[in-house]
């Protein structure tokens, strides 16, 4: 049937309007959507759209048409917040909430809740809805609506006690998914703490225990979570019998660790790790498959009958042995994780569990092995790790593992290890030295471990140094005869002894003089404990001491407290070679922040090294002051004062531009700060579009261009700088996540796949950096993590991308203070084509390859980096050619590498002359692999450019 509509002319796109008492068709609704999303639509037209949709909502009886109408109204309210109240009243005014269609009523509730969440002023309107309406909809026969209502109950302001009754009642629903959602609702309700009645808590707990035997896997998995949550509440409210109930919950959870479902077993071990009080007898029983005599006489289980006692014993027996031997790595990992909490409850249990954890170090899954190391590290932190000689060989073998994370995790534990015998100490030192020889890239971390382990075992260090000291004497020509990293490691071990809490840990003073020659390498390894100035003061003091060392050192601050020590001035031959750094120079202008760095005079009696180190520290401090200014503008961004923000950023950039630096040590800090300011400028431009829903200062094409530039800048910042601290890397990753979320909030669904892959990859790296809990994640990161999990568990359709959820997560973002540590190094390249100009081109023969002579200089780039020479004739990808640069074939070191390379270009065109644009780029191996590049030769990941493009002029041989 034809649509009975007429067209008005008050808008260029023409507004469909009802001419009869019939609702709008789907095609008419589609045309209305184009008006809503068009930024040029006038306010009167928008008002007419609302009236048209409201009238259609009242007339329509088609559920599909009602669904699309409600969707349009909701999108309009979110896009135009100043009209959300009108839309909210329009949806409330019609009789959809009392309709016979449960699905339509549920969709109306969803629309009202979404609008109220977008405008918190309307929240009381949701709370005024009758709880009886919600309850009646829950008891409707519609199978799909019932679990949706239970899952979204917290959005409708339903009273907690009514929710408790509904959730508990629906745990007996005949449909398993409804039972699962009801149990999840009980878990969420337990977090609020509104249910305090012990009888209600006990009743909920025992109902969840019954469902541990449900026929469906998803129900049993949810039941495990519910037993844990409400069991912990039960333990908290039963103060007089807390030990009994804690053991009771633990035993019930242990009964599910041999469930047929892998997901249930994982949930069981995760729940066991949350129990904070368990009897030692029960813990020991989990490590033995045979029921122990002590378990049979357990006092807390005295109330059980003989049959119940036997059942409890068999449930607990060997629980962790089964978990650590499970066929699925997810279960083994969860079992290792739960031991982190339980091993600190009993020293005897920790000792027995360590035997099992040592076997896990040979697991096939690297994730399980890493989790075992994390558990042992926590045990060491609580002084519960006692490594026996039988364990030592297996543990130390991991120091030469091929995986970097495994070696790092093992060294992390050794920093806290307490070894009782000199034999074990020797084995450990030998293993660390072997680690250093096989994997030189681990030098900084190995030296740091040696310093920590030396502080913990001062007397053992003295014994070792007495044996190797004759090998450390200078040769006849006065030079030190130990150029290997092995002796550098022994020097670090030696200088740690005076800081031990043990007495009589005397090291020959000459050792500290030798260590000064390694000042640069040692200070890099000990940067988490002290800066280079403090280390130099410490070595100077110890090199002049002849007796016991009365030295105090504050490791948290990194500043030594030396008794009236006059630091000597070392000559350049002694120490300048390893750490010399030219000074930054001022090119013009004035700066209140940076001028003290340049103009500070060198005081008499101050060594050149100390003066240069002081200058570098001042440079870093000055950059941090500028970055603090950048952080302070974020409230202006949120308030929409874009011009003021851009003016402030321009001022910071101009202040930074007044200085140049020839210092390799300071150049990285300068370059990083400059690029970071540009990134904040791009982020400000992108955020303007997110903030404003009524005005659209930035079109979709321009926004896509801004986000593309922001992506590239952040990729360069993350990949082109080395020695980033965890805090610095985490800050950059958070900005990358913001960019991904901005893309998801704007572009069409078909473009989401690549963004989601990048979001998932970056989120995995963030979770790894936050694994030890030393850094508290921001609200934004927590929100992205939850949203990423939802995206990963759902199909990619319109329902998966709720714009409200994305907006809510983005609104929680706030630009934090970025503090630079000053150790940054900038990876960059210089490219020159000798003897090539427009008047002096290279010669070529059409159709035959031509060689491009390239003079290349690389700074701070290791041989493991994947570098490519990119050569492009036109802007299209068809005329682009990549040549791989294998740095192992060229000389030089990682700091500076200079070489000549002739690059073959095969795609010479049939032309008299042409120009090739050449540049050096590096693969970002941490980025998601580029799927489009799998079938062609060239880089497989995204690229970061290390230099500007260079034009190469060619002319055909006549």
Short mmCIF file of C-alpha atoms in Angstrom, two decimals, residues 60-262:
data_model
loop_
_atom_site.label_atom_id
_atom_site.label_comp_id
_atom_site.label_asym_id
_atom_site.label_seq_id
_atom_site.Cartn_x
_atom_site.Cartn_y
_atom_site.Cartn_z
CA UNK A 60 1.29 2.25 15.31
CA UNK A 61 0.47 -1.33 16.28
CA UNK A 62 3.33 -2.95 14.37
CA UNK A 63 6.05 -4.04 16.88
CA UNK A 64 8.81 -3.57 14.26
CA UNK A 65 7.68 -0.01 13.46
CA UNK A 66 7.43 0.79 17.18
CA UNK A 67 10.95 -0.57 17.70
CA UNK A 68 12.41 1.70 14.99
CA UNK A 69 10.40 4.69 16.20
CA UNK A 70 11.65 4.28 19.77
CA UNK A 71 15.19 3.86 18.44
CA UNK A 72 14.93 7.13 16.52
CA UNK A 73 13.57 8.97 19.55
CA UNK A 74 16.33 7.60 21.78
CA UNK A 75 19.07 8.52 19.31
CA UNK A 76 17.62 12.01 19.00
CA UNK A 77 17.61 12.49 22.78
CA UNK A 78 21.22 11.36 23.04
CA UNK A 79 22.35 13.48 20.11
CA UNK A 80 20.40 16.56 21.19
CA UNK A 81 20.47 16.62 25.01
CA UNK A 82 18.44 19.83 25.25
CA UNK A 83 15.49 17.95 23.72
CA UNK A 84 15.83 14.83 25.89
CA UNK A 85 13.14 16.03 28.31
CA UNK A 86 10.62 16.49 25.48
CA UNK A 87 11.39 13.05 24.07
CA UNK A 88 11.21 11.47 27.53
CA UNK A 89 7.74 12.94 28.12
CA UNK A 90 6.63 11.81 24.65
CA UNK A 91 7.56 8.20 25.34
CA UNK A 92 5.97 8.35 28.81
CA UNK A 93 2.74 9.92 27.53
CA UNK A 94 1.52 7.08 25.34
CA UNK A 95 0.20 3.78 26.62
CA UNK A 96 3.10 1.54 25.60
CA UNK A 97 3.98 0.79 29.22
CA UNK A 98 0.54 -0.72 29.76
CA UNK A 99 0.32 -2.48 26.41
CA UNK A 100 -0.45 -6.16 26.09
CA UNK A 101 2.81 -6.65 24.21
CA UNK A 102 5.53 -7.43 26.72
CA UNK A 103 8.29 -6.84 24.17
CA UNK A 104 6.97 -3.36 23.30
CA UNK A 105 6.69 -2.47 26.99
CA UNK A 106 10.25 -3.66 27.60
CA UNK A 107 11.54 -1.63 24.65
CA UNK A 108 9.75 1.44 26.02
CA UNK A 109 11.42 0.93 29.40
CA UNK A 110 14.78 0.57 27.65
CA UNK A 111 14.23 3.82 25.76
CA UNK A 112 13.26 5.71 28.93
CA UNK A 113 16.25 4.35 30.83
CA UNK A 114 18.68 5.21 28.01
CA UNK A 115 17.36 8.78 27.80
CA UNK A 116 17.56 9.20 31.59
CA UNK A 117 21.12 7.87 31.64
CA UNK A 118 22.07 10.43 29.02
CA UNK A 119 20.48 13.24 31.07
CA UNK A 120 20.71 12.60 34.83
CA UNK A 121 18.12 15.30 35.49
CA UNK A 122 15.49 12.84 34.21
CA UNK A 123 16.63 10.05 36.56
CA UNK A 124 13.81 10.71 39.09
CA UNK A 125 11.34 10.02 36.29
CA UNK A 126 12.63 6.46 36.03
CA UNK A 127 12.53 5.96 39.79
CA UNK A 128 8.87 7.04 39.83
CA UNK A 129 7.87 4.10 37.64
CA UNK A 130 5.81 1.56 39.54
CA UNK A 131 7.82 -1.46 40.74
CA UNK A 132 4.71 -3.56 40.14
CA UNK A 133 5.01 -2.86 36.42
CA UNK A 134 8.55 -4.25 36.41
CA UNK A 135 7.51 -7.30 38.42
CA UNK A 136 4.54 -8.01 36.16
CA UNK A 137 6.73 -7.81 33.05
CA UNK A 138 9.18 -10.24 34.63
CA UNK A 139 6.38 -12.81 35.00
CA UNK A 140 5.29 -12.42 31.39
CA UNK A 141 5.40 -15.49 29.13
CA UNK A 142 7.96 -13.92 26.77
CA UNK A 143 11.15 -15.93 27.17
CA UNK A 144 13.48 -13.33 25.65
CA UNK A 145 12.11 -10.40 27.68
CA UNK A 146 12.37 -12.05 31.09
CA UNK A 147 16.18 -12.46 31.23
CA UNK A 148 16.65 -9.02 29.66
CA UNK A 149 14.61 -7.40 32.42
CA UNK A 150 16.50 -9.27 35.13
CA UNK A 151 19.84 -8.35 33.59
CA UNK A 152 18.93 -4.65 33.38
CA UNK A 153 17.03 -4.35 36.65
CA UNK A 154 19.50 -1.89 38.14
CA UNK A 155 18.63 0.65 35.42
CA UNK A 156 15.01 1.03 36.55
CA UNK A 157 15.45 1.95 40.22
CA UNK A 158 13.69 -1.16 41.55
CA UNK A 159 13.79 -1.59 45.34
CA UNK A 160 16.61 -3.96 46.44
CA UNK A 161 14.36 -6.19 48.54
CA UNK A 162 11.96 -6.67 45.63
CA UNK A 163 14.93 -7.50 43.41
CA UNK A 164 16.15 -10.02 45.98
CA UNK A 165 12.76 -11.72 45.98
CA UNK A 166 12.57 -11.76 42.18
CA UNK A 167 16.12 -13.01 41.68
CA UNK A 168 15.73 -15.73 44.31
CA UNK A 169 12.41 -16.81 42.84
CA UNK A 170 13.67 -16.98 39.27
CA UNK A 171 16.52 -19.30 40.29
CA UNK A 172 13.79 -21.96 40.00
CA UNK A 173 12.71 -20.90 36.50
CA UNK A 174 12.44 -23.83 34.07
CA UNK A 175 14.68 -22.08 31.53
CA UNK A 176 18.40 -22.38 32.35
CA UNK A 177 19.40 -18.98 30.97
CA UNK A 178 16.85 -17.28 33.22
CA UNK A 179 18.27 -19.14 36.22
CA UNK A 180 21.76 -18.05 35.22
CA UNK A 181 20.75 -14.37 34.90
CA UNK A 182 18.94 -14.53 38.25
CA UNK A 183 22.08 -15.87 39.94
CA UNK A 184 24.18 -13.14 38.33
CA UNK A 185 21.69 -10.61 39.66
CA UNK A 186 22.14 -12.00 43.17
CA UNK A 187 25.92 -11.61 42.80
CA UNK A 188 25.51 -7.96 41.79
CA UNK A 189 23.06 -7.42 44.65
CA UNK A 190 25.60 -8.76 47.15
CA UNK A 191 28.04 -6.00 46.18
CA UNK A 192 25.64 -3.26 47.30
CA UNK A 193 25.47 -4.50 50.89
CA UNK A 194 21.78 -3.59 51.24
CA UNK A 195 20.78 -7.08 52.40
CA UNK A 196 21.88 -7.45 56.03
CA UNK A 197 19.42 -9.98 57.45
CA UNK A 198 21.38 -13.18 58.32
CA UNK A 199 18.43 -15.46 57.52
CA UNK A 200 18.00 -13.94 54.05
CA UNK A 201 21.74 -14.26 53.39
CA UNK A 202 21.78 -17.88 54.60
CA UNK A 203 18.72 -18.75 52.51
CA UNK A 204 20.28 -17.28 49.37
CA UNK A 205 23.55 -19.10 50.05
CA UNK A 206 21.93 -22.51 50.41
CA UNK A 207 19.79 -21.95 47.31
CA UNK A 208 22.98 -21.30 45.36
CA UNK A 209 24.53 -24.45 46.86
CA UNK A 210 21.59 -26.47 45.51
CA UNK A 211 22.23 -25.12 42.02
CA UNK A 212 25.83 -26.36 42.10
CA UNK A 213 24.27 -29.64 40.92
CA UNK A 214 22.20 -28.06 38.11
CA UNK A 215 22.13 -29.86 34.78
CA UNK A 216 23.30 -26.82 32.79
CA UNK A 217 26.92 -25.64 32.70
CA UNK A 218 26.10 -21.94 32.63
CA UNK A 219 23.87 -22.27 35.71
CA UNK A 220 26.50 -24.16 37.70
CA UNK A 221 29.12 -21.56 36.73
CA UNK A 222 26.86 -18.74 37.96
CA UNK A 223 26.04 -20.76 41.08
CA UNK A 224 29.75 -20.95 41.97
CA UNK A 225 30.02 -17.16 41.82
CA UNK A 226 26.87 -16.81 43.92
CA UNK A 227 28.07 -19.30 46.55
CA UNK A 228 31.32 -17.35 46.85
CA UNK A 229 29.68 -13.90 47.04
CA UNK A 230 26.91 -14.78 49.50
CA UNK A 231 29.16 -17.18 51.38
CA UNK A 232 31.56 -14.33 52.13
CA UNK A 233 28.59 -12.23 53.32
CA UNK A 234 27.54 -15.14 55.53
CA UNK A 235 31.02 -15.36 57.03
CA UNK A 236 30.99 -11.63 57.73
CA UNK A 237 27.65 -11.64 59.55
CA UNK A 238 28.33 -14.83 61.59
CA UNK A 239 31.02 -13.37 63.81
CA UNK A 240 30.80 -16.07 66.48
CA UNK A 241 31.10 -18.97 64.03
CA UNK A 242 33.14 -17.24 61.35
CA UNK A 243 35.78 -20.00 61.15
CA UNK A 244 33.14 -22.72 60.69
CA UNK A 245 31.28 -20.90 57.92
CA UNK A 246 34.51 -19.95 56.15
CA UNK A 247 35.54 -23.62 56.06
CA UNK A 248 32.00 -24.54 54.98
CA UNK A 249 32.12 -22.20 51.97
CA UNK A 250 35.62 -23.39 51.06
CA UNK A 251 34.56 -27.04 51.12
CA UNK A 252 31.47 -26.36 49.00
CA UNK A 253 33.59 -24.60 46.39
CA UNK A 254 36.11 -27.43 46.41
CA UNK A 255 33.31 -29.83 45.49
CA UNK A 256 33.10 -28.17 42.05
CA UNK A 257 36.78 -28.26 41.04
CA UNK A 258 36.23 -31.63 39.31
CA UNK A 259 33.12 -30.52 37.43
CA UNK A 260 32.74 -31.78 33.85
CA UNK A 261 32.64 -28.20 32.52
CA UNK A 262 35.92 -26.33 32.09
#
